[in-house]
Amino acid sequence: VSYVGIVLGVVLLIIGFLGCCGTCKTSKCLLYTFAVLLTLIILCELTLMIVCFVFKGQAKETVNDGLVKSLKTFLTDEVSYDSWKSIQDSLKCCGVNSYEDWTGKGKMQDDLYPASCCKTSKCQTQKCTGDGVANKVDAKCIHKADVYTEGCSSKVQDAVSSSLILVGVMLLIFGLLQILGVVCACIIANSDDPEQYKVAYHA
């Protein structure tokens, strides 16, 4: 994600530089190039904005499926283990829909739950014992009396939905500002006396 942001920033910097040069030199070629490239960026942002709002409607099923799959590999996969630890610690929840999701064949033995489900700071931990599966990540567990009862699915869904809405709104705002840039570039390029903008710029 960080690399995508860097590349996008460089592209926007180059396009902005073209716009500045085109305005300062009143070059129609540079201004039209700036307008076309910025229009392409706007179309990409529009596509991303639509994807964000469409995916928001599918977030519930996607999040739930992902949590169910990763829960099954909690004791055997470091990524699943770390993901669940982070989710349950930060959102103060346990399991997908409830704490009971952690017990059963291929999961934990009865009455054992991940230490990240602990609702107090004084939980007594022990090494997790799987029901038909080995504990390959050295996970720690606690007993039922100390766990959160609310599942994580709804909380993760809310967090994902909020993030998608925020990204969509930001893209919309950037898009409107960029449309203004395209309009200004076209006005200057089509002007009979583009030098007037150059004078106004220096003033």
Backbone as numpy.savetxt, mean C-alpha at the origin, in Angstrom:
# Nx Ny Nz CAx CAy CAz Cx Cy Cz
8.95 -1.13 -3.91 8.12 0.06 -3.91 8.99 1.32 -3.91
10.07 1.29 -3.13 10.96 2.46 -3.06 11.61 2.74 -4.41
11.99 1.66 -5.14 12.61 1.84 -6.46 11.61 2.44 -7.45
10.36 2.01 -7.38 9.32 2.56 -8.25 9.16 4.05 -7.98
9.17 4.42 -6.70 9.04 5.83 -6.33 10.19 6.66 -6.85
11.39 6.11 -6.77 12.58 6.83 -7.27 12.50 7.03 -8.78
12.16 5.97 -9.50 12.04 6.06 -10.97 10.97 7.06 -11.36
9.81 6.99 -10.68 8.72 7.92 -10.98 9.14 9.36 -10.70
9.88 9.57 -9.61 10.34 10.90 -9.28 11.29 11.46 -10.33
12.19 10.60 -10.83 13.14 11.02 -11.87 12.40 11.38 -13.16
11.41 10.55 -13.53 10.62 10.80 -14.75 9.89 12.14 -14.65
9.25 12.38 -13.50 8.52 13.63 -13.30 9.48 14.83 -13.30
10.68 14.63 -12.76 11.69 15.71 -12.75 12.09 16.07 -14.17
12.30 15.05 -15.01 12.69 15.29 -16.41 11.56 16.00 -17.16
10.32 15.53 -16.94 9.18 16.15 -17.61 9.02 17.60 -17.15
9.18 17.84 -15.85 9.09 19.21 -15.34 10.17 20.11 -15.91
11.37 19.54 -16.08 12.48 20.30 -16.67 12.14 20.70 -18.10
11.53 19.79 -18.84 11.12 20.11 -20.22 10.11 21.26 -20.23
9.17 21.20 -19.28 8.16 22.25 -19.20 8.78 23.60 -18.89
9.73 23.61 -17.95 10.40 24.86 -17.59 11.20 25.43 -18.76
11.95 24.55 -19.43 12.75 24.98 -20.59 11.85 25.49 -21.70
10.75 24.78 -21.93 9.82 25.19 -22.98 9.22 26.54 -22.71
8.90 26.83 -21.43 8.32 28.12 -21.07 9.35 29.24 -21.16
10.54 28.98 -20.63 11.60 30.02 -20.64 12.02 30.37 -22.06
12.12 29.37 -22.91 12.59 29.60 -24.28 11.43 29.77 -25.26
10.20 29.70 -24.72 8.99 29.77 -25.55 9.09 28.83 -26.76
9.54 27.61 -26.48 9.70 26.61 -27.54 8.44 25.77 -27.65
7.76 25.87 -28.79 6.53 25.10 -28.99 6.80 23.60 -28.96
7.94 23.20 -29.51 8.29 21.78 -29.54 8.40 21.21 -28.13
9.14 21.93 -27.27 9.32 21.47 -25.89 8.00 21.51 -25.12
7.20 22.54 -25.36 5.92 22.66 -24.64 4.96 21.54 -25.03
4.91 21.22 -26.32 4.03 20.13 -26.76 4.55 18.78 -26.25
5.87 18.62 -26.24 6.45 17.38 -25.70 6.09 17.24 -24.23
6.22 18.35 -23.50 5.86 18.36 -22.08 4.39 17.99 -21.89
3.51 18.58 -22.70 2.07 18.34 -22.58 1.73 16.87 -22.87
2.35 16.31 -23.91 2.08 14.91 -24.27 2.56 13.96 -23.18
3.78 14.16 -22.71 4.33 13.28 -21.67 3.52 13.38 -20.38
3.12 14.60 -20.03 2.34 14.79 -18.82 0.96 14.16 -18.96
0.41 14.21 -20.16 -0.88 13.55 -20.41 -0.77 12.04 -20.21
0.34 11.46 -20.66 0.57 10.02 -20.47 0.66 9.68 -18.98
1.35 10.54 -18.23 1.44 10.34 -16.78 0.06 10.41 -16.14
-0.75 11.36 -16.58 -2.11 11.51 -16.04 -2.94 10.26 -16.32
-2.80 9.71 -17.52 -3.55 8.49 -17.88 -3.12 7.32 -17.00
-1.81 7.23 -16.74 -1.31 6.17 -15.85 -1.87 6.33 -14.44
-1.89 7.57 -13.95 -2.42 7.84 -12.62 -3.91 7.56 -12.56
-4.62 7.87 -13.62 -6.05 7.58 -13.68 -6.31 6.08 -13.59
-5.46 5.31 -14.32 -5.58 3.85 -14.27 -5.33 3.32 -12.87
-4.28 3.84 -12.22 -3.97 3.42 -10.85 -5.09 3.78 -9.89
-5.68 4.96 -10.09 -6.78 5.40 -9.22 -7.98 4.46 -9.36
-8.29 4.08 -10.59 -9.40 3.14 -10.82 -9.11 1.79 -10.19
-7.85 1.32 -10.34 -7.44 0.05 -9.74 -7.61 0.10 -8.22
-7.23 1.21 -7.61 -7.34 1.36 -6.15 -8.79 1.23 -5.70
-9.70 1.91 -6.38 -11.09 1.87 -5.96 -11.76 0.54 -6.30
-11.33 -0.10 -7.39 -11.88 -1.42 -7.73 -11.37 -2.46 -6.72
-10.07 -2.40 -6.42 -9.50 -3.37 -5.48 -10.07 -3.18 -4.08
-10.46 -1.95 -3.75 -11.06 -1.69 -2.44 -12.30 -2.57 -2.24
-13.06 -2.75 -3.31 -14.25 -3.59 -3.23 -13.92 -5.07 -3.11
-12.73 -5.47 -3.54 -12.32 -6.87 -3.48 -11.40 -7.16 -2.29
-11.13 -6.11 -1.51 -10.15 -6.24 -0.43 -10.56 -7.29 0.59
-11.84 -7.38 0.91 -12.31 -8.30 1.94 -11.92 -9.74 1.61
-12.27 -10.19 0.42 -11.99 -11.57 0.01 -10.48 -11.81 -0.12
-9.77 -10.86 -0.72 -8.32 -11.01 -0.93 -7.57 -11.07 0.40
-7.89 -10.16 1.31 -7.24 -10.14 2.62 -7.54 -11.41 3.40
-8.79 -11.82 3.40 -9.19 -13.01 4.16 -8.47 -14.26 3.63
-8.42 -14.42 2.31 -7.74 -15.57 1.71 -6.25 -15.58 2.06
-5.62 -14.41 2.00 -4.20 -14.31 2.31 -3.90 -14.66 3.76
-4.76 -14.20 4.65 -4.56 -14.50 6.07 -4.74 -15.99 6.35
-5.76 -16.60 5.75 -6.01 -18.03 5.95 -4.83 -18.87 5.48
-4.29 -18.53 4.30 -3.17 -19.30 3.74 -1.92 -19.15 4.59
-1.63 -17.92 5.02 -0.41 -17.70 5.80 -0.52 -18.29 7.21
-1.74 -18.36 7.74 -1.93 -18.94 9.07 -1.52 -20.41 9.08
-1.79 -21.09 7.98 -1.48 -22.52 7.89 0.02 -22.80 7.87
0.82 -21.79 7.51 2.28 -21.99 7.44 3.00 -21.20 8.53
2.27 -20.79 9.54 2.84 -19.97 10.63 4.03 -20.65 11.29
3.94 -21.95 11.53 4.99 -22.67 12.24 6.14 -23.14 11.34
5.96 -23.01 10.04 6.97 -23.56 9.12 7.62 -22.52 8.20
7.08 -21.32 8.15 7.58 -20.32 7.22 7.89 -19.02 7.95
9.11 -18.53 7.82 9.55 -17.31 8.52 8.72 -16.09 8.13
8.39 -15.97 6.83 7.63 -14.82 6.36 6.24 -14.79 6.99
5.58 -15.95 7.00 4.25 -16.04 7.61 4.32 -15.73 9.10
5.34 -16.28 9.73 5.51 -16.06 11.17 5.70 -14.58 11.48
6.61 -13.93 10.76 6.90 -12.51 10.99 5.68 -11.64 10.67
4.96 -12.00 9.59 3.78 -11.22 9.19 2.69 -11.27 10.26
2.42 -12.47 10.75 1.39 -12.63 11.77 1.80 -11.96 13.08
3.06 -12.06 13.42 3.55 -11.42 14.64 3.34 -9.92 14.56
3.68 -9.32 13.42 3.53 -7.89 13.24 2.05 -7.47 13.26
1.21 -8.22 12.56 -0.22 -7.89 12.48 -0.87 -7.96 13.86
-0.64 -9.05 14.56 -1.31 -9.25 15.85 -0.78 -8.30 16.93
0.51 -8.01 16.88 1.09 -7.05 17.83 0.52 -5.65 17.63
0.47 -5.20 16.36 0.08 -3.82 16.07 -1.43 -3.60 16.11
-2.21 -4.59 15.66 -3.67 -4.43 15.60 -4.40 -4.99 16.82
-3.65 -5.65 17.71 -4.23 -6.21 18.94 -5.39 -7.14 18.62
-5.08 -8.18 17.88 -6.09 -9.15 17.47 -5.45 -10.54 17.48
-6.25 -11.55 17.16 -5.72 -12.92 17.19 -6.48 -13.80 16.20
-5.77 -14.40 15.26 -6.40 -15.26 14.28 -7.03 -14.49 13.13
-7.68 -15.21 12.22 -8.33 -14.57 11.07 -9.65 -13.93 11.49
-10.59 -14.78 11.92 -11.89 -14.28 12.37 -12.02 -14.31 13.90
-11.25 -15.17 14.54 -11.21 -15.22 16.00 -9.97 -16.01 16.43
-9.69 -16.00 17.72 -8.53 -16.72 18.24 -8.62 -18.22 18.00
-9.83 -18.75 17.80 -10.02 -20.18 17.61 -9.44 -20.69 16.30
-9.13 -19.78 15.38 -8.55 -20.18 14.09 -7.18 -20.82 14.24
-6.52 -20.58 15.38 -5.16 -21.09 15.57 -5.10 -22.56 15.97
-6.19 -23.13 16.40 -6.15 -24.52 16.86 -6.74 -25.46 15.81
-6.27 -26.69 15.80 -6.77 -27.68 14.85 -5.64 -28.40 14.14
-5.98 -29.35 13.36 -5.01 -30.17 12.63 -4.13 -29.30 11.74
-2.81 -29.47 11.85 -1.87 -28.70 11.04 -1.57 -27.33 11.62
-2.15 -27.01 12.79 -1.92 -25.71 13.43 -1.33 -25.95 14.82
-1.91 -25.29 15.83 -1.43 -25.46 17.20 -2.20 -26.57 17.92
-1.58 -27.10 18.95 -2.32 -27.99 19.82 -3.34 -27.16 20.61
-4.39 -27.79 21.07 -5.45 -27.09 21.79 -4.91 -26.27 22.95
-5.49 -25.09 23.12 -5.18 -24.17 24.22 -3.80 -23.51 24.08
-3.22 -23.56 22.88 -1.97 -22.84 22.63 -2.18 -21.83 21.49
-1.68 -20.63 21.71 -1.88 -19.55 20.73 -0.58 -18.75 20.63
-0.32 -18.12 19.47 0.92 -17.35 19.31 1.09 -16.30 20.40
2.33 -16.08 20.80 2.61 -15.09 21.84 2.18 -13.69 21.43
2.12 -13.43 20.12 1.70 -12.11 19.65 0.21 -11.85 19.88
-0.53 -12.89 20.32 -1.95 -12.73 20.67 -2.11 -12.22 22.10
-1.02 -12.08 22.81 -1.08 -11.72 24.23 -1.69 -10.34 24.43
-2.67 -10.24 25.33 -3.35 -8.97 25.59 -2.81 -8.25 26.83
-1.82 -8.83 27.47 -1.18 -8.17 28.61 0.33 -8.19 28.40
1.04 -7.59 29.31 2.51 -7.56 29.21 3.16 -8.65 30.07
2.35 -9.51 30.64 2.88 -10.51 31.58 2.52 -11.94 31.18
2.36 -12.18 29.91 2.01 -13.53 29.45 3.19 -14.48 29.63
2.91 -15.66 30.11 3.93 -16.70 30.24 4.02 -17.46 28.92
5.20 -17.44 28.30 5.34 -18.07 26.99 6.02 -19.43 27.09
5.77 -20.25 26.09 6.43 -21.54 25.95 6.57 -21.83 24.46
7.39 -22.78 24.11 7.56 -23.10 22.70 6.27 -23.71 22.16
5.86 -23.22 20.99 4.62 -23.73 20.38 4.77 -25.20 20.00
3.71 -25.95 20.22 3.66 -27.35 19.81 2.58 -27.50 18.76
2.98 -27.91 17.56 2.02 -28.04 16.49 1.23 -29.33 16.56
0.04 -29.31 15.97 -0.80 -30.50 15.88 -0.57 -31.14 14.51
0.42 -32.03 14.45 0.75 -32.68 13.19 1.71 -31.89 12.33
2.31 -30.83 12.88 3.26 -30.02 12.12 4.38 -29.58 13.06
5.61 -29.53 12.54 6.77 -29.17 13.35 6.90 -27.65 13.48
7.42 -27.22 14.60 7.69 -25.79 14.84 9.08 -25.48 14.32
9.17 -25.02 13.07 10.45 -24.78 12.43 10.96 -23.35 12.61
10.16 -22.48 13.20 10.56 -21.07 13.34 10.75 -20.68 14.80
10.75 -21.68 15.68 10.95 -21.44 17.11 9.91 -20.45 17.66
8.66 -20.62 17.22 7.58 -19.73 17.66 7.24 -19.97 19.13
6.88 -18.89 19.81 6.48 -18.96 21.20 4.96 -18.86 21.31
4.39 -19.58 22.29 2.95 -19.60 22.46 2.54 -19.23 23.88
1.26 -18.90 24.04 0.67 -18.63 25.35 -0.64 -19.42 25.45
-1.25 -19.38 26.62 -2.49 -20.10 26.82 -3.71 -19.21 26.57
-4.86 -19.83 26.42 -6.11 -19.18 26.00 -6.50 -18.00 26.88
-6.27 -18.08 28.16 -6.75 -17.05 29.09 -6.16 -15.67 28.80
-5.02 -15.63 28.11 -4.31 -14.36 27.91 -4.44 -13.77 26.50
-5.30 -14.33 25.65 -5.31 -13.91 24.24 -6.42 -12.91 23.93
-6.19 -12.13 22.86 -7.26 -11.31 22.29 -8.27 -12.25 21.66
-9.54 -11.90 21.73 -10.57 -12.77 21.16 -11.00 -12.32 19.76
-10.77 -11.07 19.43 -11.19 -10.54 18.13 -10.22 -10.94 17.03
-10.75 -11.34 15.87 -9.91 -11.72 14.75 -9.29 -10.51 14.06
-8.31 -10.78 13.20 -7.56 -9.70 12.53 -8.11 -9.32 11.16
-8.93 -10.18 10.56 -9.36 -9.96 9.19 -10.02 -8.61 8.98
-11.00 -8.27 9.82 -11.73 -7.01 9.65 -10.82 -5.81 9.86
-9.87 -5.92 10.79 -8.96 -4.80 11.06 -7.97 -4.60 9.91
-7.48 -5.70 9.34 -6.57 -5.58 8.19 -7.32 -5.02 6.99
-8.56 -5.48 6.79 -9.38 -4.96 5.69 -9.59 -3.46 5.81
-9.89 -2.99 7.02 -10.09 -1.55 7.24 -8.81 -0.77 6.93
-7.66 -1.32 7.36 -6.38 -0.65 7.12 -6.08 -0.58 5.62
-6.31 -1.69 4.91 -6.06 -1.74 3.46 -7.00 -0.78 2.73
-8.28 -0.79 3.09 -9.26 0.09 2.45 -8.90 1.56 2.65
-8.51 1.91 3.88 -8.13 3.30 4.16 -6.92 3.72 3.35
-5.95 2.83 3.23 -4.74 3.14 2.45 -5.07 3.33 0.98
-5.94 2.47 0.44 -6.32 2.57 -0.98 -7.07 3.86 -1.26
-7.95 4.25 -0.33 -8.69 5.50 -0.50 -7.73 6.69 -0.48
-6.77 6.66 0.44 -5.79 7.74 0.55 -4.97 7.86 -0.73
-4.50 6.72 -1.25 -3.72 6.72 -2.49 -4.57 7.24 -3.65
-5.83 6.81 -3.72 -6.72 7.25 -4.79 -6.95 8.75 -4.76
-7.18 9.30 -3.57 -7.41 10.75 -3.43 -6.16 11.53 -3.80
-4.99 11.05 -3.37 -3.73 11.73 -3.71 -3.50 11.74 -5.22
-3.78 10.60 -5.87 -3.63 10.52 -7.33 -4.57 11.49 -8.03
-5.79 11.62 -7.49 -6.77 12.54 -8.07 -6.28 13.98 -7.97
-5.76 14.36 -6.80 -5.26 15.73 -6.61 -4.07 16.01 -7.54
-3.11 15.06 -7.58 -1.96 15.24 -8.47 -2.42 15.34 -9.93
-3.39 14.52 -10.30 -3.90 14.52 -11.67 -4.50 15.86 -12.05
-5.27 16.46 -11.14 -5.89 17.76 -11.42 -4.84 18.85 -11.61
-3.81 18.81 -10.76 -2.72 19.79 -10.89 -1.96 19.61 -12.21
-1.78 18.35 -12.60 -1.07 18.08 -13.85 -1.90 18.46 -15.07
-3.22 18.31 -14.95 -4.10 18.76 -16.05 -3.96 20.26 -16.23
-3.86 20.97 -15.12 -3.65 22.42 -15.19 -2.34 22.73 -15.90
-1.30 21.93 -15.64 -0.02 22.11 -16.31 -0.12 21.89 -17.81
-0.88 20.86 -18.22 -1.07 20.58 -19.64 -1.80 21.73 -20.33
-2.85 22.24 -19.67 -3.63 23.34 -20.24 -2.76 24.58 -20.42
-1.97 24.90 -19.39 -1.09 26.08 -19.47 -0.06 25.93 -20.59
0.52 24.74 -20.72 1.51 24.50 -21.77 0.90 24.68 -23.15
-0.32 24.16 -23.32 -0.99 24.28 -24.62 -1.37 25.72 -24.94
-1.77 26.47 -23.90 -2.12 27.88 -24.11 -0.90 28.67 -24.58
0.22 28.44 -23.91 1.46 29.15 -24.28 1.92 28.75 -25.68
1.86 27.44 -25.98 2.33 26.94 -27.28 1.47 27.46 -28.42
0.17 27.64 -28.17 -0.75 28.08 -29.23 -0.89 29.59 -29.31
-0.21 30.29 -28.41 -0.33 31.75 -28.39 0.34 32.37 -29.61
-0.28 33.45 -30.13 0.32 34.17 -31.27 1.56 34.93 -30.84
1.62 35.26 -29.56 2.78 35.99 -29.04 3.27 35.31 -27.76
3.91 34.16 -27.89 4.37 33.43 -26.71 5.40 34.19 -25.87
6.02 35.23 -26.48 7.02 36.00 -25.74 6.41 36.71 -24.53
5.09 36.99 -24.56 4.45 37.69 -23.45 4.53 36.86 -22.17
4.50 35.53 -22.32 4.60 34.67 -21.15 6.02 34.64 -20.62
6.97 34.77 -21.54 8.36 34.79 -21.15 8.66 36.06 -20.35
8.09 37.17 -20.78 8.27 38.44 -20.06 7.63 38.36 -18.69
6.40 37.83 -18.66 5.68 37.71 -17.40 6.43 36.79 -16.45
7.05 35.75 -16.98 7.80 34.80 -16.16 8.98 35.49 -15.49
9.72 36.30 -16.27 10.90 36.97 -15.73 10.50 38.09 -14.78
9.33 38.66 -14.98 8.87 39.73 -14.13 8.55 39.19 -12.74
